[in-house]
PDB file of C-alpha atoms in Angstrom:
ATOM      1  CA  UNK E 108    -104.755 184.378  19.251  1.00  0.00           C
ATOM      2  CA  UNK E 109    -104.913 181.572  17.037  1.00  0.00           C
ATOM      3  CA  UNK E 110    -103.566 183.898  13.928  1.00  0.00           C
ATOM      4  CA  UNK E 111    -100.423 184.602  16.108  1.00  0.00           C
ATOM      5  CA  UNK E 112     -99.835 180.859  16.614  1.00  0.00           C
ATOM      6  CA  UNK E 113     -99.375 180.154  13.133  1.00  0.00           C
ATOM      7  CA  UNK E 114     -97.413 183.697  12.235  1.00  0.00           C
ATOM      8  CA  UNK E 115     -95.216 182.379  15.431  1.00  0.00           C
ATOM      9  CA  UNK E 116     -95.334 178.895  13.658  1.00  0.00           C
ATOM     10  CA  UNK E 117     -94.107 180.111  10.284  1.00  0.00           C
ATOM     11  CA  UNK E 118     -90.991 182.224  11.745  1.00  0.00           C
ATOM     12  CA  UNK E 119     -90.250 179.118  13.356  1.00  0.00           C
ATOM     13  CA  UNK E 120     -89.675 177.636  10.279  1.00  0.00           C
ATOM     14  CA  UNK E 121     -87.883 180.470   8.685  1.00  0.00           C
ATOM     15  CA  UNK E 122     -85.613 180.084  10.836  1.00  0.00           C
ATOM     16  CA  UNK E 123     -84.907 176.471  10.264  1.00  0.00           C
ATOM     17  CA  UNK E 124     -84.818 177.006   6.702  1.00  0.00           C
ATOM     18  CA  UNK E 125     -82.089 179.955   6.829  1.00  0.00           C
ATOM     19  CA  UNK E 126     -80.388 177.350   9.811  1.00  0.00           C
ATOM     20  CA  UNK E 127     -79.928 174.590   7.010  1.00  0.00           C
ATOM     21  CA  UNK E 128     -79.068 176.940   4.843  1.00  0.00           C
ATOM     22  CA  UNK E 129     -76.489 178.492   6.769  1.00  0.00           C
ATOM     23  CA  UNK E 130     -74.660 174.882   7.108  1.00  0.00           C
ATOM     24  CA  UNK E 131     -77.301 171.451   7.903  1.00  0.00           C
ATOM     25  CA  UNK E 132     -74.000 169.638   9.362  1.00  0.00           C
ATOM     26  CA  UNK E 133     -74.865 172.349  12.265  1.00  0.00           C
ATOM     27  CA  UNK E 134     -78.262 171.872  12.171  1.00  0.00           C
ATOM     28  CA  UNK E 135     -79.594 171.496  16.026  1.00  0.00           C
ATOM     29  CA  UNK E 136     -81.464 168.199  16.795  1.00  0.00           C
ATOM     30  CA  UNK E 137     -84.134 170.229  17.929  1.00  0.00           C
ATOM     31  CA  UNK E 138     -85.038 171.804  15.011  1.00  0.00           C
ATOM     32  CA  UNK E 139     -85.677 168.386  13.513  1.00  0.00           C
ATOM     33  CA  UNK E 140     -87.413 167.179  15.895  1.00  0.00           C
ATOM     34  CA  UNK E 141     -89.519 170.213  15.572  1.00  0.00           C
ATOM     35  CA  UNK E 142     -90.231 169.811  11.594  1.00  0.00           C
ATOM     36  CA  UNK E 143     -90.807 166.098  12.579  1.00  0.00           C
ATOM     37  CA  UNK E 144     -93.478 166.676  14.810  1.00  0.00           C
ATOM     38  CA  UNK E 145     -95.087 169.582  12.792  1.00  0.00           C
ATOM     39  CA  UNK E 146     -94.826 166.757   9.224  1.00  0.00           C
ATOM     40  CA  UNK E 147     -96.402 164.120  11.423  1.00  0.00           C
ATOM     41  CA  UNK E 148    -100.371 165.488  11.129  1.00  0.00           C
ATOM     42  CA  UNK E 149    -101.076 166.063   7.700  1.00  0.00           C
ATOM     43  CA  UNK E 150    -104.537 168.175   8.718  1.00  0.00           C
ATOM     44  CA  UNK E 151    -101.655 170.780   9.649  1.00  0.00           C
ATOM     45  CA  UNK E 152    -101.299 174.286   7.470  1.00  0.00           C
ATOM     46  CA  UNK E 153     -97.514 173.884   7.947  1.00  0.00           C
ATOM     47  CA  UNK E 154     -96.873 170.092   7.246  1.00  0.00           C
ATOM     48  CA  UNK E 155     -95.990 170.099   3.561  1.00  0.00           C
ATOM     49  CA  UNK E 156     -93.881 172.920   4.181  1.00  0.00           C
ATOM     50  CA  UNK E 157     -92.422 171.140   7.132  1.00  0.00           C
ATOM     51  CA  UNK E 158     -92.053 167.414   4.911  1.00  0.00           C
ATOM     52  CA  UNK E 159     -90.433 169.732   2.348  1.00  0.00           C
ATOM     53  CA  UNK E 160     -87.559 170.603   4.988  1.00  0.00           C
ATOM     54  CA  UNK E 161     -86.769 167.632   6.199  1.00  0.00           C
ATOM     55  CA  UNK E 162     -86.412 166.594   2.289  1.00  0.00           C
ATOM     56  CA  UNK E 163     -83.665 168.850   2.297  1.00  0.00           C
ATOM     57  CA  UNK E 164     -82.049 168.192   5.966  1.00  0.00           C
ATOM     58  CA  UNK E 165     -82.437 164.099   4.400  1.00  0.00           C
ATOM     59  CA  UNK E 166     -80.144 165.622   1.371  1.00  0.00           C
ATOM     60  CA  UNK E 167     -77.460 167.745   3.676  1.00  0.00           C
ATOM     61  CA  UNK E 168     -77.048 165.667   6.457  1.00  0.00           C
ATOM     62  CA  UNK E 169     -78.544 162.316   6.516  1.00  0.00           C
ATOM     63  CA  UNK E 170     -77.322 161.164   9.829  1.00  0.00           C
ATOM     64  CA  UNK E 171     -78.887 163.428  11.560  1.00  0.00           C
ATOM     65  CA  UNK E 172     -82.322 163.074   9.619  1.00  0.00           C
ATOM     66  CA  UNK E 173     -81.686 159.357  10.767  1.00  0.00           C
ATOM     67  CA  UNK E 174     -81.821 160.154  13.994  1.00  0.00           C
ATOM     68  CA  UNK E 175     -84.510 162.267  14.166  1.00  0.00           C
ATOM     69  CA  UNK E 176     -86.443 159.584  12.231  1.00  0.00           C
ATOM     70  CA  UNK E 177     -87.419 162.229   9.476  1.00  0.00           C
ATOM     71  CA  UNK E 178     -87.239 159.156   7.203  1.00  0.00           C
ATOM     72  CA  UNK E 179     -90.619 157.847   8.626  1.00  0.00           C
ATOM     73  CA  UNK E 180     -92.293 160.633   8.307  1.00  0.00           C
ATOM     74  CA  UNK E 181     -91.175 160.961   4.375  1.00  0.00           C
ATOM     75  CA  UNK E 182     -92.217 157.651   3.748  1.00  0.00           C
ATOM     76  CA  UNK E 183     -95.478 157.888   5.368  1.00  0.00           C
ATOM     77  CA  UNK E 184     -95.998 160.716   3.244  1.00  0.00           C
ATOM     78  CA  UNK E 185     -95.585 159.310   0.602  1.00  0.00           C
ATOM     79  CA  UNK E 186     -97.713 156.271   0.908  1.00  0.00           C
TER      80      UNK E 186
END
């Protein structure tokens, strides 16, 4: 069970990648919100992949990385 979790997990975030590919200014709030929460706990398999997407979504469209407050969790990365 837990194997299909993170093979569920990682779609997920194909998905967002191909999303922001596809055009960040349409990105959906939720799928920040969803690489927030995944960046947030660095014991996570999926975090630095996660903190590398919303270093992209902070380059395409900054507003909305903003409002998601994907700028926190950059920052506390990097500390």
């Amino acid at each position: 069970l837990c194997q299909l979790d993170e093979i569920e997990r990682m779609q997920g975030l194909k998905l967002i990648r191909r999303a922001c590919e596809m055009g960040a200014s349409h990105l959906p709030r939720c799928f920040v919100v969803s690489l927030v929460g995944i960046a947030e706990f660095p014991d996570d398999p999926l975090s630095r992949v996660a903190l590398e997407m919303l270093c992209e979504v902070c380059l395409r469209n900054p507003q909305l990385a903003s409002e998601c407050e994907a700028l926190r969790i950059i920052i506390a990365a990097c500390i």
